[in-house]
Each structure stands twice: as structure tokens, then as C-alpha cells.
Backbone as a ProteinNet text record, in pm:
[ID]
protein_1_A
[PRIMARY]
MKIFAPALLALALAASPAIAAPEAPTTTTEAPRGDIVIANVNGLVCDFCAQSIRKLFGNEAAIADVAVDLDNGKVTLALKPGKAMDDAAIEKLIRRAGYSLVSIDRGAPK
[TERTIARY]
4825.6	4879.7	4773.1	4812.5	4720.6	4743.6	4636.4	4646.7	4570.4	4636.5	4573	4482	4380.4	4281	4342.1	4436.4	4492.7	4567	4636.1	4709.4	4612.5	4504.8	4403	4337	4308.7	4248.1	4342.4	4471	4569.2	4577.8	4574	4577.2	4452	4339	4212.2	4209.5	4257.1	4258.7	4356.7	4471.1	4571.2	4521.8	4440.8	4394.1	4268.9	4195.5	4070.1	4094.5	4016.8	4032.1	3985.2	4038.9	4000.9	3853.7	3788.1	3646.6	3638.9	3579.6	3567.7	3443.6	3454	3338.2	3236	3108.8	3007	3025.5	2998.7	3014.8	2903.2	2940.8	2842.1	2761.1	2635.7	2555.2	2618.2	2605.4	2668.8	2584.3	2457.1	2372.1	2314.5	2297.6	2234.6	2107.1	2008.6	1883	1869.7	1858.6	1844.9	1699	1651.2	1512.7	1494.6	1382.5	1361	1353.1	1407.8	1408.1	1320.6	1267.1	1190.9	1279.5	1218.8	1292.2	1339.3	1439.3	1492.9	1459.1	1406.1	1374	1446.9	1517.6	1588.5	1526.3	1474.4	1414.5	1512.6	1545.3	1630.4	1538.3	1557.1	1461.9	1532.2	1470.7	1520.1	1458.2	1539.2	1486.8	1512	1575.7	1605.5	1731.5	1715.3	1830.7	1852.8	1753.8	1769.9	1708.2	1730.3	1675.4	1523.1	1461.7	1315.8	1267.2	1339.8	1305.6	1309.4	1417	1434.3	1324.7	1292.5	1188.1	1052.4	1021.1	889.8	879.1	987.2	987.2	976.1	1055	1049.3	910.6	849.8	716.1	612.5	618.5	521.8	530.1	651.2	666.2	652.2	687.2	675.7	532.6	435.3	294.5	238.6	317.5	271.9	290.5	189.8	191.7	300.7	342	440.8	584.7	605.2	740.4	788.3	907.5	969.3	1063	1134.9	1231.8	1253.9	1288	1313.6	1445.1	1532.9	1657.7	1667.3	1707.1	1718	1863.7	1921.2	2057.7	2048.6	2063.2	2049.6	2160.8	2281.2	2394.8	2374.7	2311.2	2294.2	2150.4	2058.7	1918.7	1851.5	1883.1	1827.4	1740.4	1628.7	1540.7	1541.7	1591.7	1598.5	1483.2	1402.4	1284.7	1307.6	1298.8	1306.2	1162.5	1120.1	984	976.3	861.1	838.9	835.1	879.5	876.9	736.7	729.3	600.9	517.2	566	492.6	552.9	473.5	519.4	462.4	530	481.6	523.2	425.5	458.9	516.1	578.9	645	549	427.3	328.3	294.7	284.4	253.9	370.7	491.9	611	618	597.2	601.1	492.3	374.9	264.1	300.6	361	399.1	509.3	604.8	712.5	658.4	566.7	504.9	420.5	350.1	268.5	355.8	479.1	571.5	633.5	611.7	661.5	791.8	830	955.3	926.6	1029.4	1009.4	1096.6	1038.6	1105.9	1186.8	1313	1399.5	1393.5	1414.1	1410.9	1393.7	1362.7	1347.8	1432.2	1513.4	1594.6	1545.7	1524.9	1482.4	1593.7	1618.2	1724.2	1696.5	1772.8	1761	1822.4	1774.8	1832.5	1979.1	2057.5	2200.5	2223.6
4918.3	4963.5	5042.5	5157.9	5247.3	5235.1	5205.5	5197.1	5314.2	5386.3	5500.6	5453.7	5530.7	5495.2	5469.8	5551.1	5523.4	5390.2	5357.8	5231.9	5114.5	5128.3	5023.8	5002.2	5109.2	5101.2	5032.2	5064.8	5002.1	4852.8	4812.8	4670.8	4599.7	4661.9	4601.2	4584.2	4683.2	4674.6	4568.6	4555.6	4457.6	4315.8	4298.1	4164.8	4123.4	4218.4	4183.6	4151.6	4057.8	4027	4144.8	4153.9	4262.7	4248.9	4360.7	4361.7	4393.3	4302.6	4321.3	4402.9	4479.4	4556.3	4459.7	4491.3	4402.6	4390.8	4272.7	4250.2	4319.7	4371	4434.1	4324.5	4352.5	4252.2	4216.9	4091.4	4047.3	4077.9	4097.7	4129.5	4268.6	4334.6	4466.8	4461	4530.9	4537.3	4676.7	4681	4808.1	4826.1	4946.4	4973.4	4948	4889.4	4864.8	4996.6	4994.1	5114.5	5092.7	5202.9	5197.9	5234.2	5246.6	5280.9	5425.7	5452.3	5587.3	5633.7	5754.5	5813.6	5946.9	5967.8	6094.1	6164.5	6283.9	6365.1	6475.8	6484.5	6592.5	6705.6	6823.2	6933	7060	7131.1	7262.7	7371.3	7471.7	7588.1	7593.6	7492	7493.9	7576.5	7696.6	7786.1	7841.8	7832.7	7898.4	7815	7860.8	7790.7	7788.8	7895.1	7896.8	7784.4	7761	7650.9	7518.1	7497.2	7372.2	7355.5	7461.7	7455	7422.3	7482.7	7457.3	7312.6	7258.4	7119	7024.5	7050.7	6964.2	6966.2	7082.6	7092.6	7019.8	7038.6	6977	6824.2	6769.3	6624.6	6568.9	6648.1	6604	6576.8	6636.5	6613.8	6486.9	6420	6298	6176.7	6090.5	5974.2	5873.7	5865.7	5766	5809.1	5935.7	5990.3	5984.8	5924.3	5919.1	6037	6077.3	6185.5	6250.6	6379.1	6455.7	6530.8	6519.4	6596.5	6671	6798.3	6880.9	6924.3	6892.5	6931.4	7045.4	7168.1	7285	7292.5	7252.4	7260.8	7173.5	7058.2	6963.9	6953	7027.8	7025.2	6890.9	6827.3	6694.5	6696.5	6626.8	6605.7	6455.8	6417	6276.2	6245.1	6149.6	6110.1	5969.9	5957	5825.6	5783.9	5676.4	5629	5541	5540.1	5452.8	5308.1	5214.4	5073.1	5031.1	4964.7	4916.7	5021.6	5144.4	5252.9	5281.7	5340.2	5374.2	5509.2	5571.8	5696.5	5691.9	5700.8	5689.3	5819.7	5808.3	5923.6	6038.4	6006.5	6111.3	6192.6	6126.4	6197.2	6286.9	6238	6317.8	6440.5	6419.6	6531.4	6634.7	6588.9	6679	6768.3	6709.4	6787.8	6888.3	6847	6938.9	7055.3	7026	7133.5	7226	7166.8	7247.3	7345.4	7304.5	7392.5	7498.5	7484.8	7585	7549.7	7423.9	7380	7279.2	7250.2	7152.3	7029.1	6915	6787.4	6753	6715.7	6674.5	6522.4	6451.8	6306	6251.2	6122.5	6053	5926.2	5908	5788.1	5712.1	5584.2	5500.3	5401.5	5381.4	5288.8	5225.4	5121.9	5054	5141.6	5127.9	5206.9	5170.7	5267.8	5246	5209.2
12529.5	12405.7	12330.6	12285.1	12214.4	12064.3	11986.4	11840.8	11782.4	11695.4	11631.8	11519.5	11490.3	11389.9	11251.7	11202.5	11069.8	11064.6	11170.4	11173.5	11177	11252	11260	11124.2	11054.1	10922.5	10823.8	10829.7	10740.6	10767.7	10894.6	10928.7	10878.8	10893.2	10850.4	10699.5	10625.2	10479.2	10430.7	10499.5	10459.3	10484.5	10585.4	10622.2	10544.3	10489.3	10422.6	10276	10220.9	10078.4	9993.8	9873.7	9783.5	9745.8	9738.6	9701.3	9553.3	9478	9333.5	9301.3	9196	9149.8	9092	9104.6	9047.7	8896.5	8845.7	8702.6	8625.3	8509.6	8422.7	8354.6	8323	8253.6	8118.7	8080.4	7956.5	7833.7	7851.2	7736.8	7754.5	7643	7647.1	7565.8	7614.9	7540.9	7482.7	7354.1	7285.1	7246.6	7260.4	7223.5	7074.3	7036.2	6893.8	6817.2	6698.3	6615.1	6493.2	6442.9	6320	6202.6	6087.3	5965.9	5968.4	5887	5870.3	5728.3	5717.7	5587.7	5578.9	5468.3	5448.4	5328.4	5354	5248.9	5212.5	5085.5	5035.1	4992.3	5054.7	5041.2	4995	4900.8	4857.9	4944	4979.3	5048	5197.3	5253.7	5397.4	5420.1	5477.8	5490.8	5631.4	5718.3	5848.3	5961.1	6083.1	6199.8	6198.4	6146.9	6137.7	6047.1	5936.4	5844.7	5920.3	5993.2	6067.3	6172.2	6244	6346.6	6286.4	6173.2	6112.6	6064.3	6007.2	5962.5	6081.9	6187.2	6307.1	6369.3	6374.9	6434.6	6349.6	6220.1	6129.7	6135.2	6122.6	6125.8	6267.4	6366.7	6505.8	6548.5	6478.6	6509.9	6447	6363.3	6296.5	6387.8	6393.4	6482.8	6448.4	6323.6	6281.3	6309.1	6341.7	6356.1	6500.2	6518.4	6651.2	6673.1	6565.9	6579	6443	6446	6323.7	6341.8	6242.6	6242.9	6110.9	6117.9	5998	5982	5866.2	5831.5	5730.1	5777.9	5691.3	5586.9	5623.8	5531.1	5407.4	5426	5314.8	5265.7	5326.1	5284	5306.2	5417.7	5446	5570.6	5560.7	5675.1	5702	5818.7	5854.9	5949.3	5908.6	5986.3	6041.9	6171.3	6235.7	6265.1	6201.8	6221.3	6345.4	6407.4	6522.7	6474	6558.4	6518.7	6475.7	6360.8	6310.2	6239.8	6233.5	6166.9	6029.9	5943.6	5809.2	5768.4	5673.5	5614	5467.8	5378.9	5236.9	5181.9	5065.7	5003.8	4976.8	4936.9	4906.7	5031.8	5146	5271.3	5312.5	5293.3	5326.4	5236	5106.3	5012.7	5043.7	5079.1	5112.2	5231.5	5334.5	5451.9	5418.7	5337.7	5299.5	5217.7	5125.7	5045.6	5133.8	5231.2	5323.4	5401.3	5429.8	5502.3	5411.3	5278.6	5186.1	5117.3	5119.4	5058.3	4947.9	4867.8	4760.6	4786.2	4758.3	4777.7	4653.5	4673.4	4563.8	4549	4660.1	4657.8	4798.8	4803.9	4931.7	4926.7	5029.3	5044.2	5166.5	5149.8	5262.2	5292	5420.2	5457.7	5590.9	5618.8	5747.4	5855.1	5978.1	6086.7	6107.8	6148.9	6172.6	6315.2
[MASK]
++++++++++++++++++++++++++++++++++++++++++++++++++++++++++++++++++++++++++++++++++++++++++++++++++++++++++++++

């Protein structure tokens, strides 16, 4: 008796128990985050403005990430865990870049 390969495969699949996908881990480990600082800045109008701010703050040891919102004039600074940057240092860097600081908001990471 000759059995064709597709028929043999169908028989093997019907006879074998279903194979379950491996279970996903029940706990997730998230990288620790530092504080978030939002600086409201006057004068941010173009991509060059955003690039200069990102470069200036990106060179600071306490900064993990920099985001610039040109539409709302906000510079969001994500600090490295355990690091800090005081308001005077932030204002000094913004002035060095040629912009003026309106206010600084500090908040917990989201």
C-alpha cells in the first residue's frame, strides 16, 4: 500500500497532541527611570533651535534624553536615575543657547 506524503502528514498531525506556545513571563522588568523636567522656553521656532538645545543638553552627564516641542515651546529633559540638575544650571544652558526661560516644571516620570 502506497501512502502519499500529504496524507501521512495529516495522519501524524491528527494523532499528535496540540503543541502549546511557550508561556510569556509573568513579570516584566522595566529599566529604572529618572526624574522628568519640563522647561518652558521662549524663542524655539525651528529645527535648528531644537537641534541646538538637544546637543547642548545631550552633553550633560545628568541627562538621559532630550525632547523639544517647538509648537508649545517646551524642552523635556529625562534625567538619569539618581542624577539631578538644578534650575539654575538648566537656565544657564538655555541662555547659553540664546533662548529665555519662562518656567520649569518638575514631575515624576510617567
